[in-house]
Amino acid sequence: MDTEQVSIQHTSPPLSRTDKAFIFFLICVTCLVAGMGYSTYQRGQMEEAAKRNGEAWLKWLSESAKARLEPGFLPVTCAAQSPPVKQIWAACFESVSTPEGPLGKLTNPYSGGRLQRVVQCDPKDRTLAGSLVFEKYTPTPPGSAVPNLLSALAGSDNIGEKIQIRLSVCAKGTHVIRIGELEF
């Protein structure tokens, strides 16, 4: 018997308009997801940089709290003295955050400018992103239901004596990043 070899060729039909539109849609969605992923990554990097700024301030304040009672502590505007002398928080912040100060090289990752301190984070004001929030604990009279009150550490507040501080950083979104608490 003679067997003939038959070759069968399969040809696929050309892509229809619907197929082409679907492929184009998939390419667009892939590009959109990649762009959103990159944008989210960049925002996360800026938030981490802002958190590291707050951690650097917390570290400096913690280390300085131990030595600021000693004579010759620099910057002088942050020193605590015995007997207590009025030292203003605004002067201390400025001397630490000037370019010559110990934390002067820190910049706001969102704006690229100098770090600033604010009274509180406001979710409606996006220009506050990356700013530092310093709050002070004030003890209430003995027997009060609330042992401490938390309020903003104002520029005119006295830091000549020990003070309990909570440090936070404003994030780009609607939340506040709590960095820590210390006695300064």
CSV table of N, CA, C and O in Angstrom, one decimal, residues 77-141:
chain,number,residue,atom,x,y,z
A,77,THR,N,22.0,77.9,73.3
A,77,THR,CA,20.6,78.1,73.4
A,77,THR,C,19.7,76.9,73.8
A,77,THR,O,18.6,77.1,74.1
A,78,CYS,N,20.3,75.7,73.7
A,78,CYS,CA,19.6,74.5,74.1
A,78,CYS,C,20.0,74.0,75.5
A,78,CYS,O,19.5,73.0,76.0
A,79,ALA,N,21.0,74.7,76.1
A,79,ALA,CA,21.5,74.2,77.4
A,79,ALA,C,20.5,74.4,78.5
A,79,ALA,O,19.8,75.4,78.5
A,80,ALA,N,20.5,73.5,79.5
A,80,ALA,CA,19.8,73.7,80.7
A,80,ALA,C,20.7,74.2,81.7
A,80,ALA,O,21.9,73.7,81.8
A,81,GLN,N,20.3,75.1,82.6
A,81,GLN,CA,21.2,75.6,83.5
A,81,GLN,C,20.6,75.5,84.9
A,81,GLN,O,19.4,75.5,85.1
A,82,SER,N,21.5,75.5,85.9
A,82,SER,CA,21.1,75.4,87.3
A,82,SER,C,21.7,76.6,88.0
A,82,SER,O,22.9,76.8,88.0
A,83,PRO,N,20.9,77.5,88.6
A,83,PRO,CA,19.5,77.5,88.7
A,83,PRO,C,18.9,77.7,87.3
A,83,PRO,O,19.5,78.3,86.4
A,84,PRO,N,17.6,77.3,87.1
A,84,PRO,CA,17.0,77.4,85.8
A,84,PRO,C,17.0,78.8,85.2
A,84,PRO,O,16.6,79.7,85.9
A,85,VAL,N,17.4,78.9,84.0
A,85,VAL,CA,17.3,80.2,83.3
A,85,VAL,C,16.4,80.0,82.1
A,85,VAL,O,16.3,78.9,81.6
A,86,LYS,N,15.6,81.0,81.8
A,86,LYS,CA,14.7,80.9,80.7
A,86,LYS,C,15.4,80.7,79.3
A,86,LYS,O,16.2,81.6,78.9
A,87,GLN,N,15.2,79.5,78.7
A,87,GLN,CA,15.8,79.2,77.4
A,87,GLN,C,14.6,79.1,76.5
A,87,GLN,O,13.6,78.3,76.8
A,88,ILE,N,14.6,79.7,75.4
A,88,ILE,CA,13.4,79.7,74.4
A,88,ILE,C,13.6,78.5,73.4
A,88,ILE,O,14.7,78.4,72.8
A,89,TRP,N,12.5,77.8,73.2
A,89,TRP,CA,12.5,76.7,72.3
A,89,TRP,C,12.8,77.1,70.9
A,89,TRP,O,13.6,76.4,70.1
A,90,ALA,N,12.3,78.2,70.4
A,90,ALA,CA,12.5,78.7,69.0
A,90,ALA,C,14.0,78.9,68.8
A,90,ALA,O,14.6,78.6,67.7
A,91,ALA,N,14.7,79.5,69.8
A,91,ALA,CA,16.2,79.8,69.6
A,91,ALA,C,16.9,78.5,69.5
A,91,ALA,O,17.9,78.3,68.7
A,92,CYS,N,16.6,77.5,70.3
A,92,CYS,CA,17.2,76.2,70.3
A,92,CYS,C,17.0,75.5,69.0
A,92,CYS,O,18.0,75.0,68.4
A,93,PHE,N,15.8,75.5,68.5
A,93,PHE,CA,15.5,74.8,67.2
A,93,PHE,C,16.3,75.5,66.1
A,93,PHE,O,16.8,74.8,65.3
A,94,GLU,N,16.3,76.8,66.1
A,94,GLU,CA,17.0,77.5,65.0
A,94,GLU,C,18.5,77.2,65.0
A,94,GLU,O,19.1,77.0,64.0
A,95,SER,N,19.1,77.2,66.2
A,95,SER,CA,20.5,77.0,66.3
A,95,SER,C,20.9,75.5,65.9
A,95,SER,O,22.0,75.3,65.4
A,96,VAL,N,20.0,74.6,66.2
A,96,VAL,CA,20.3,73.2,65.8
A,96,VAL,C,20.1,73.0,64.3
A,96,VAL,O,20.8,72.2,63.7
A,97,SER,N,19.1,73.7,63.7
A,97,SER,CA,18.8,73.4,62.3
A,97,SER,C,19.4,74.4,61.3
A,97,SER,O,19.2,74.2,60.1
A,98,THR,N,20.3,75.3,61.8
A,98,THR,CA,21.0,76.1,60.9
A,98,THR,C,22.0,75.3,60.1
A,98,THR,O,22.4,74.2,60.6
A,99,PRO,N,22.5,75.7,59.0
A,99,PRO,CA,23.5,74.9,58.2
A,99,PRO,C,24.7,74.6,59.1
A,99,PRO,O,25.4,73.5,58.8
A,100,GLU,N,25.1,75.4,60.0
A,100,GLU,CA,26.3,75.1,60.9
A,100,GLU,C,25.9,74.2,62.0
A,100,GLU,O,26.8,73.7,62.7
A,101,GLY,N,24.6,74.1,62.3
A,101,GLY,CA,24.1,73.3,63.5
A,101,GLY,C,24.3,71.8,63.2
A,101,GLY,O,24.5,71.3,62.1
A,102,PRO,N,24.1,71.0,64.3
A,102,PRO,CA,24.3,69.6,64.2
A,102,PRO,C,23.3,68.9,63.3
A,102,PRO,O,23.6,67.8,62.7
A,103,LEU,N,22.1,69.4,63.1
A,103,LEU,CA,21.1,68.8,62.2
A,103,LEU,C,20.8,69.7,61.0
A,103,LEU,O,19.7,69.6,60.3
A,104,GLY,N,21.7,70.6,60.6
A,104,GLY,CA,21.5,71.6,59.6
A,104,GLY,C,21.5,71.0,58.2
A,104,GLY,O,20.9,71.6,57.3
A,105,LYS,N,22.0,69.8,58.0
A,105,LYS,CA,22.0,69.2,56.7
A,105,LYS,C,20.8,68.5,56.3
A,105,LYS,O,20.6,68.1,55.2
A,106,LEU,N,19.9,68.3,57.3
A,106,LEU,CA,18.6,67.7,57.0
A,106,LEU,C,17.7,68.6,56.2
A,106,LEU,O,17.6,69.7,56.5
A,107,THR,N,17.1,68.0,55.2
A,107,THR,CA,16.1,68.8,54.3
A,107,THR,C,14.8,68.1,54.3
A,107,THR,O,14.7,66.8,54.5
A,108,ASN,N,13.8,68.8,54.0
A,108,ASN,CA,12.4,68.3,53.8
A,108,ASN,C,12.4,67.5,52.5
A,108,ASN,O,12.6,68.1,51.5
A,109,PRO,N,12.1,66.2,52.5
A,109,PRO,CA,12.1,65.4,51.3
A,109,PRO,C,11.0,65.8,50.3
A,109,PRO,O,11.1,65.6,49.1
A,110,TYR,N,10.0,66.4,50.8
A,110,TYR,CA,8.8,66.7,50.0
A,110,TYR,C,9.1,68.1,49.2
A,110,TYR,O,8.7,68.2,48.1
A,111,SER,N,9.7,69.0,49.9
A,111,SER,CA,9.9,70.3,49.3
A,111,SER,C,11.3,70.6,48.9
A,111,SER,O,11.6,71.4,48.1
A,112,GLY,N,12.2,69.8,49.5
A,112,GLY,CA,13.6,70.0,49.2
A,112,GLY,C,14.2,71.2,50.0
A,112,GLY,O,15.4,71.4,49.9
A,113,GLY,N,13.4,71.9,50.7
A,113,GLY,CA,13.9,73.1,51.5
A,113,GLY,C,14.3,72.6,52.9
A,113,GLY,O,14.4,71.5,53.3
A,114,ARG,N,14.5,73.6,53.7
A,114,ARG,CA,14.9,73.4,55.2
A,114,ARG,C,13.7,72.8,55.9
A,114,ARG,O,12.5,73.1,55.6
A,115,LEU,N,14.0,72.0,57.0
A,115,LEU,CA,13.0,71.5,57.8
A,115,LEU,C,12.4,72.6,58.6
A,115,LEU,O,13.0,73.5,59.0
A,116,GLN,N,11.1,72.5,58.8
A,116,GLN,CA,10.4,73.5,59.6
A,116,GLN,C,9.6,72.8,60.7
A,116,GLN,O,9.3,71.6,60.6
A,117,ARG,N,9.3,73.5,61.8
A,117,ARG,CA,8.5,73.0,62.8
A,117,ARG,C,7.1,73.6,62.7
A,117,ARG,O,7.0,74.8,62.4
A,118,VAL,N,6.1,72.9,63.0
A,118,VAL,CA,4.7,73.4,62.9
A,118,VAL,C,4.0,73.0,64.2
A,118,VAL,O,4.4,72.1,64.9
A,119,VAL,N,2.9,73.7,64.5
A,119,VAL,CA,2.1,73.4,65.7
A,119,VAL,C,1.4,72.1,65.6
A,119,VAL,O,1.4,71.3,66.5
A,120,GLN,N,0.8,71.8,64.4
A,120,GLN,CA,0.2,70.5,64.2
A,120,GLN,C,0.1,70.2,62.7
A,120,GLN,O,0.2,71.2,61.9
A,121,CYS,N,-0.1,69.0,62.4
A,121,CYS,CA,-0.3,68.6,61.0
A,121,CYS,C,-1.7,68.8,60.6
A,121,CYS,O,-2.7,68.5,61.3
A,122,ASP,N,-1.9,69.4,59.4
A,122,ASP,CA,-3.3,69.7,58.9
A,122,ASP,C,-3.4,69.0,57.6
A,122,ASP,O,-2.7,69.3,56.6
A,123,PRO,N,-4.3,68.0,57.5
A,123,PRO,CA,-4.4,67.2,56.3
A,123,PRO,C,-4.8,68.0,55.0
A,123,PRO,O,-4.6,67.6,53.9
A,124,LYS,N,-5.4,69.2,55.3
A,124,LYS,CA,-5.8,70.0,54.2
A,124,LYS,C,-4.7,70.8,53.6
A,124,LYS,O,-4.8,71.3,52.5
A,125,ASP,N,-3.6,71.0,54.4
A,125,ASP,CA,-2.5,71.8,53.9
A,125,ASP,C,-1.3,70.9,53.5
A,125,ASP,O,-0.6,70.4,54.4
A,126,ARG,N,-1.2,70.6,52.3
A,126,ARG,CA,-0.2,69.6,51.8
A,126,ARG,C,1.2,70.2,51.9
A,126,ARG,O,2.2,69.5,51.8
A,127,THR,N,1.4,71.5,52.1
A,127,THR,CA,2.7,72.1,52.2
A,127,THR,C,3.4,71.8,53.5
A,127,THR,O,4.6,72.0,53.7
A,128,LEU,N,2.6,71.2,54.5
A,128,LEU,CA,3.2,70.8,55.8
A,128,LEU,C,3.9,69.5,55.7
A,128,LEU,O,4.5,69.1,56.7
A,129,ALA,N,3.8,68.7,54.6
A,129,ALA,CA,4.3,67.4,54.6
A,129,ALA,C,5.8,67.5,54.8
A,129,ALA,O,6.6,68.3,54.3
A,130,GLY,N,6.3,66.6,55.7
A,130,GLY,CA,7.7,66.6,56.1
A,130,GLY,C,8.1,67.5,57.2
A,130,GLY,O,9.2,67.4,57.7
A,131,SER,N,7.2,68.3,57.7
A,131,SER,CA,7.4,69.2,58.8
A,131,SER,C,7.4,68.4,60.2
A,131,SER,O,6.8,67.3,60.3
A,132,LEU,N,8.1,69.0,61.1
A,132,LEU,CA,8.3,68.4,62.5
A,132,LEU,C,7.2,69.0,63.4
A,132,LEU,O,7.0,70.2,63.4
A,133,VAL,N,6.6,68.2,64.3
A,133,VAL,CA,5.7,68.6,65.3
A,133,VAL,C,6.3,68.2,66.6
A,133,VAL,O,6.5,67.1,66.9
A,134,PHE,N,6.5,69.2,67.5
A,134,PHE,CA,7.0,69.0,68.8
A,134,PHE,C,5.9,69.4,69.8
A,134,PHE,O,5.3,70.4,69.7
A,135,GLU,N,5.6,68.4,70.7
A,135,GLU,CA,4.5,68.6,71.6
A,135,GLU,C,5.1,68.4,73.0
A,135,GLU,O,6.0,67.6,73.2
A,136,LYS,N,4.6,69.1,74.0
A,136,LYS,CA,5.1,69.0,75.4
A,136,LYS,C,4.0,68.4,76.3
A,136,LYS,O,2.8,68.6,76.1
A,137,TYR,N,4.4,67.6,77.2
A,137,TYR,CA,3.5,67.1,78.3
A,137,TYR,C,3.6,68.1,79.5
A,137,TYR,O,4.7,68.4,79.9
A,138,THR,N,2.4,68.5,79.9
A,138,THR,CA,2.4,69.4,81.1
A,138,THR,C,1.6,68.6,82.2
A,138,THR,O,0.5,68.2,82.0
A,139,PRO,N,2.3,68.4,83.3
A,139,PRO,CA,1.6,67.6,84.4
A,139,PRO,C,0.4,68.4,85.0
A,139,PRO,O,0.5,69.6,85.1
A,140,THR,N,-0.7,67.7,85.3
A,140,THR,CA,-1.8,68.4,85.9
A,140,THR,C,-1.7,68.2,87.4
A,140,THR,O,-0.9,67.5,87.9
A,141,PRO,N,-2.5,69.0,88.2
A,141,PRO,CA,-2.4,68.9,89.6
A,141,PRO,C,-2.7,67.4,90.1
A,141,PRO,O,-3.4,66.7,89.5
